[in-house]
């Protein structure tokens, strides 16, 4: 009963190119969507978020897109840099939920 | 000046033992959480406390008991450890407890528990 799926466990891109990480969810009660980034031996750190009233949020090289009808969100990183190499988790929550529901993560490797 | 700290970072123990993991946050947040990252890499909520009051208690064996002596600390005590308890446990904190803008959570570095 996984409510949040990140179907690509890993992704490799060249430095300077675009990285696209995807996340699908099943529960339409989610209305706030976040991306966390995790380096080895560290905890996840907040990266960017979007609420359900928007379909796009941009912060520098990072853009999150939300398609509510498809229950799909994506994170675009452009241009990708070697320091972006990490595991990226999507995390979803909603009014009254009080905790985050995480996907299983996608390991991004940016090749110099 | 670590925001959310956990001790120990690694814990190796025998089945049947009792162990504790400590968590402290210096962000002045009201809400603290424990998550478990299982072998499939999902982070799943276990417990949440708001101002020392238990808010979330997911389906977790009662061998796991959280304790919050004050709102800056949330410790996790585990009795009678089992092989399946092996995982990485993350503590987190947030300013608010409602799902939404105030729910940006700050995580500790994790505690890797190995039960032999």
CSV table of C-alpha atoms in Angstrom, one decimal:
chain,number,residue,atom,x,y,z
A,1,UNK,CA,0.0,0.0,0.0
A,2,UNK,CA,2.8,2.4,-0.9
A,3,UNK,CA,1.1,5.7,-1.4
A,4,UNK,CA,4.2,7.4,-2.8
A,5,UNK,CA,6.4,5.9,-5.5
A,6,UNK,CA,9.7,6.8,-7.0
A,7,UNK,CA,10.0,4.3,-9.7
A,8,UNK,CA,13.6,5.1,-10.7
A,9,UNK,CA,16.0,3.9,-8.0
A,10,UNK,CA,18.9,5.6,-9.8
A,11,UNK,CA,19.6,8.2,-12.5
A,12,UNK,CA,22.9,9.2,-14.1
A,13,UNK,CA,23.4,12.4,-16.0
A,14,UNK,CA,26.3,14.5,-17.4
A,15,UNK,CA,27.3,17.7,-15.7
A,16,UNK,CA,25.5,20.6,-17.3
A,17,UNK,CA,22.6,18.6,-18.5
A,18,UNK,CA,19.1,18.5,-17.0
A,19,UNK,CA,18.2,15.9,-14.3
A,20,UNK,CA,14.5,15.0,-14.0
A,21,UNK,CA,13.4,13.0,-10.9
A,22,UNK,CA,9.8,11.7,-10.8
A,23,UNK,CA,7.3,10.9,-8.0
A,24,UNK,CA,3.8,9.4,-8.3
A,25,UNK,CA,1.2,9.3,-5.5
A,26,UNK,CA,-2.2,7.7,-5.1
A,27,UNK,CA,-3.9,9.6,-2.3
A,28,UNK,CA,-5.6,12.8,-3.4
A,29,UNK,CA,-5.7,14.0,0.2
A,30,UNK,CA,-2.0,15.1,-0.2
A,31,UNK,CA,-1.8,18.8,-0.8
A,32,UNK,CA,1.7,19.8,0.1
A,33,UNK,CA,4.7,18.3,-1.7
A,34,UNK,CA,8.4,18.5,-0.8
A,35,UNK,CA,11.7,17.3,-2.1
A,36,UNK,CA,14.5,16.3,0.3
A,37,UNK,CA,18.1,15.6,-0.6
A,38,UNK,CA,20.2,13.2,1.3
A,39,UNK,CA,24.0,12.7,1.3
A,40,UNK,CA,25.5,9.5,2.7
A,41,UNK,CA,25.7,9.4,6.5
A,42,UNK,CA,23.6,12.5,6.8
A,43,UNK,CA,19.9,13.1,7.4
A,44,UNK,CA,17.6,14.3,4.6
A,45,UNK,CA,17.6,18.1,4.1
A,46,UNK,CA,14.8,20.1,2.7
A,47,UNK,CA,15.2,21.3,-0.9
A,48,UNK,CA,12.1,22.7,-2.4
A,49,UNK,CA,8.3,22.4,-2.0
A,50,UNK,CA,5.0,23.2,-3.7
A,51,UNK,CA,1.5,23.4,-2.6
A,52,UNK,CA,-1.5,22.0,-4.5
A,53,UNK,CA,-2.7,25.5,-5.5
A,54,UNK,CA,0.4,25.8,-7.8
A,55,UNK,CA,1.7,23.7,-10.6
A,56,UNK,CA,5.3,25.0,-10.6
A,57,UNK,CA,7.8,26.4,-8.1
A,58,UNK,CA,11.3,27.5,-8.9
A,59,UNK,CA,14.3,28.1,-6.8
A,60,UNK,CA,17.5,28.7,-8.6
A,61,UNK,CA,18.5,25.6,-10.5
A,62,UNK,CA,15.7,23.6,-8.9
A,63,UNK,CA,12.1,23.5,-10.2
A,64,UNK,CA,9.3,21.4,-9.0
A,65,UNK,CA,6.3,20.6,-11.2
A,66,UNK,CA,3.0,19.3,-9.9
A,67,UNK,CA,0.3,17.6,-12.1
A,68,UNK,CA,-2.6,17.0,-9.7
A,69,UNK,CA,-4.8,15.3,-12.2
A,70,UNK,CA,-2.0,12.8,-12.9
A,71,UNK,CA,-1.0,12.7,-9.2
A,72,UNK,CA,2.6,13.2,-10.4
A,73,UNK,CA,5.3,15.6,-9.4
A,74,UNK,CA,8.8,16.0,-10.7
A,75,UNK,CA,12.0,17.8,-9.8
A,76,UNK,CA,14.1,19.4,-12.5
A,77,UNK,CA,17.7,20.4,-11.8
A,78,UNK,CA,19.4,22.4,-14.5
A,79,UNK,CA,22.2,22.6,-15.0
A,80,UNK,CA,23.2,19.6,-13.0
A,81,UNK,CA,26.4,19.8,-11.0
A,82,UNK,CA,28.6,17.0,-9.5
A,83,UNK,CA,27.6,18.3,-6.0
A,84,UNK,CA,24.0,17.4,-6.8
A,85,UNK,CA,24.9,13.8,-6.6
A,86,UNK,CA,22.8,12.5,-3.7
A,87,UNK,CA,19.6,10.5,-3.0
A,88,UNK,CA,16.4,12.6,-3.6
A,89,UNK,CA,13.2,11.8,-1.7
A,90,UNK,CA,9.8,13.2,-2.5
A,91,UNK,CA,7.7,13.7,0.6
A,92,UNK,CA,4.0,14.4,0.8
A,93,UNK,CA,1.7,15.7,3.5
A,94,UNK,CA,-1.6,17.4,3.8
A,95,UNK,CA,-3.9,19.2,6.2
A,96,UNK,CA,-4.3,17.2,9.3
A,97,UNK,CA,-1.8,14.6,8.4
A,98,UNK,CA,0.9,15.8,10.7
A,99,UNK,CA,3.8,13.8,9.2
A,100,UNK,CA,5.5,13.3,5.9
A,101,UNK,CA,5.0,10.2,3.7
A,102,UNK,CA,8.2,9.6,1.8
A,103,UNK,CA,9.0,7.8,-1.4
A,104,UNK,CA,11.8,5.3,-1.6
A,105,UNK,CA,14.3,7.8,-3.1
A,106,UNK,CA,16.2,8.1,-6.4
A,107,UNK,CA,20.0,8.1,-6.4
A,108,UNK,CA,21.3,10.8,-8.7
A,109,UNK,CA,24.8,10.6,-10.0
A,110,UNK,CA,26.1,13.6,-11.9
A,111,UNK,CA,29.1,12.7,-14.0
A,112,UNK,CA,31.8,15.4,-14.5
B,1,UNK,CA,25.9,24.2,16.4
B,2,UNK,CA,24.2,21.1,15.0
B,3,UNK,CA,20.4,21.7,14.6
B,4,UNK,CA,19.2,18.1,15.2
B,5,UNK,CA,21.7,15.7,16.8
B,6,UNK,CA,21.4,12.0,17.5
B,7,UNK,CA,23.5,9.7,19.6
B,8,UNK,CA,24.8,7.2,19.0
B,9,UNK,CA,25.5,7.2,15.3
B,10,UNK,CA,26.0,3.5,15.1
B,11,UNK,CA,24.6,0.8,17.5
B,12,UNK,CA,25.4,-2.9,17.3
B,13,UNK,CA,23.7,-5.1,19.8
B,14,UNK,CA,22.4,-8.6,20.4
B,15,UNK,CA,18.9,-9.8,20.1
B,16,UNK,CA,16.9,-9.5,23.3
B,17,UNK,CA,18.8,-6.5,24.6
B,18,UNK,CA,17.3,-3.1,25.5
B,19,UNK,CA,18.8,0.1,23.9
B,20,UNK,CA,18.1,3.8,23.7
B,21,UNK,CA,18.7,6.4,21.0
B,22,UNK,CA,18.8,10.0,22.0
B,23,UNK,CA,17.8,13.1,20.0
B,24,UNK,CA,18.1,16.8,20.7
B,25,UNK,CA,17.2,19.8,18.6
B,26,UNK,CA,18.3,23.4,19.2
B,27,UNK,CA,16.0,25.0,16.7
B,28,UNK,CA,13.3,25.9,19.3
B,29,UNK,CA,10.8,23.7,17.4
B,30,UNK,CA,7.7,22.5,19.1
B,31,UNK,CA,7.4,19.1,17.3
B,32,UNK,CA,9.7,16.2,17.1
B,33,UNK,CA,9.5,12.9,15.2
B,34,UNK,CA,11.1,9.5,14.9
B,35,UNK,CA,11.3,7.9,11.4
B,36,UNK,CA,12.5,4.4,10.5
B,37,UNK,CA,14.2,3.8,7.2
B,38,UNK,CA,13.7,0.2,6.3
B,39,UNK,CA,15.6,-2.1,4.0
B,40,UNK,CA,13.6,-0.8,1.0
B,41,UNK,CA,14.8,2.7,1.9
B,42,UNK,CA,11.3,4.2,2.7
B,43,UNK,CA,11.3,6.6,5.7
B,44,UNK,CA,8.3,5.8,7.7
B,45,UNK,CA,6.9,7.8,10.6
B,46,UNK,CA,6.9,6.1,13.9
B,47,UNK,CA,6.1,8.8,16.5
B,48,UNK,CA,5.6,12.5,16.8
B,49,UNK,CA,5.5,14.7,19.9
B,50,UNK,CA,4.3,18.2,20.1
B,51,UNK,CA,5.3,20.1,23.3
B,52,UNK,CA,6.0,16.8,25.0
B,53,UNK,CA,2.6,15.4,24.1
B,54,UNK,CA,2.3,12.3,21.9
B,55,UNK,CA,0.6,13.2,18.7
B,56,UNK,CA,1.3,10.4,16.3
B,57,UNK,CA,1.8,6.7,17.3
B,58,UNK,CA,1.9,4.7,14.1
B,59,UNK,CA,1.6,0.9,14.1
B,60,UNK,CA,4.8,0.2,16.0
B,61,UNK,CA,5.4,-2.6,18.4
B,62,UNK,CA,5.0,-1.6,22.0
B,63,UNK,CA,8.6,-2.6,22.5
B,64,UNK,CA,9.3,0.9,21.1
B,65,UNK,CA,8.7,3.6,23.7
B,66,UNK,CA,9.4,7.3,23.0
B,67,UNK,CA,10.1,9.6,25.8
B,68,UNK,CA,10.2,13.4,25.7
B,69,UNK,CA,11.6,15.0,28.9
B,70,UNK,CA,11.2,18.4,27.3
B,71,UNK,CA,10.4,19.8,23.9
B,72,UNK,CA,14.0,19.9,22.8
B,73,UNK,CA,14.5,16.1,23.4
B,74,UNK,CA,12.8,13.0,22.1
B,75,UNK,CA,14.5,9.7,23.0
B,76,UNK,CA,13.6,6.3,21.7
B,77,UNK,CA,13.8,3.3,23.9
B,78,UNK,CA,13.6,-0.2,22.4
B,79,UNK,CA,13.0,-3.3,24.5
B,80,UNK,CA,13.8,-6.9,23.6
B,81,UNK,CA,15.5,-6.1,20.3
B,82,UNK,CA,14.7,-8.3,17.3
B,83,UNK,CA,16.5,-8.9,14.0
B,84,UNK,CA,13.8,-7.0,12.2
B,85,UNK,CA,14.6,-3.8,14.2
B,86,UNK,CA,17.8,-3.4,12.2
B,87,UNK,CA,17.4,-0.1,10.3
B,88,UNK,CA,18.4,3.5,10.3
B,89,UNK,CA,16.4,5.6,12.7
B,90,UNK,CA,16.0,9.3,12.0
B,91,UNK,CA,14.9,12.0,14.4
B,92,UNK,CA,13.4,15.2,13.0
B,93,UNK,CA,11.8,18.4,14.3
B,94,UNK,CA,9.5,21.1,12.8
B,95,UNK,CA,8.1,24.4,14.0
B,96,UNK,CA,4.5,23.3,13.6
B,97,UNK,CA,2.6,20.1,13.4
B,98,UNK,CA,0.0,20.8,10.7
B,99,UNK,CA,0.7,19.3,7.3
B,100,UNK,CA,1.8,22.2,5.2
B,101,UNK,CA,4.1,25.2,5.2
B,102,UNK,CA,5.1,24.9,8.8
B,103,UNK,CA,5.9,21.2,8.4
B,104,UNK,CA,9.3,21.6,6.9
B,105,UNK,CA,11.2,19.0,8.9
B,106,UNK,CA,14.8,19.1,9.9
B,107,UNK,CA,16.5,15.7,10.2
B,108,UNK,CA,19.3,14.4,12.4
B,109,UNK,CA,22.1,12.4,10.8
B,110,UNK,CA,20.5,9.0,11.7
B,111,UNK,CA,21.4,6.1,13.9
B,112,UNK,CA,22.2,2.8,12.2
B,113,UNK,CA,21.0,0.0,14.4
B,114,UNK,CA,22.2,-3.5,13.8
B,115,UNK,CA,20.7,-6.3,15.7
B,116,UNK,CA,22.8,-9.6,15.6
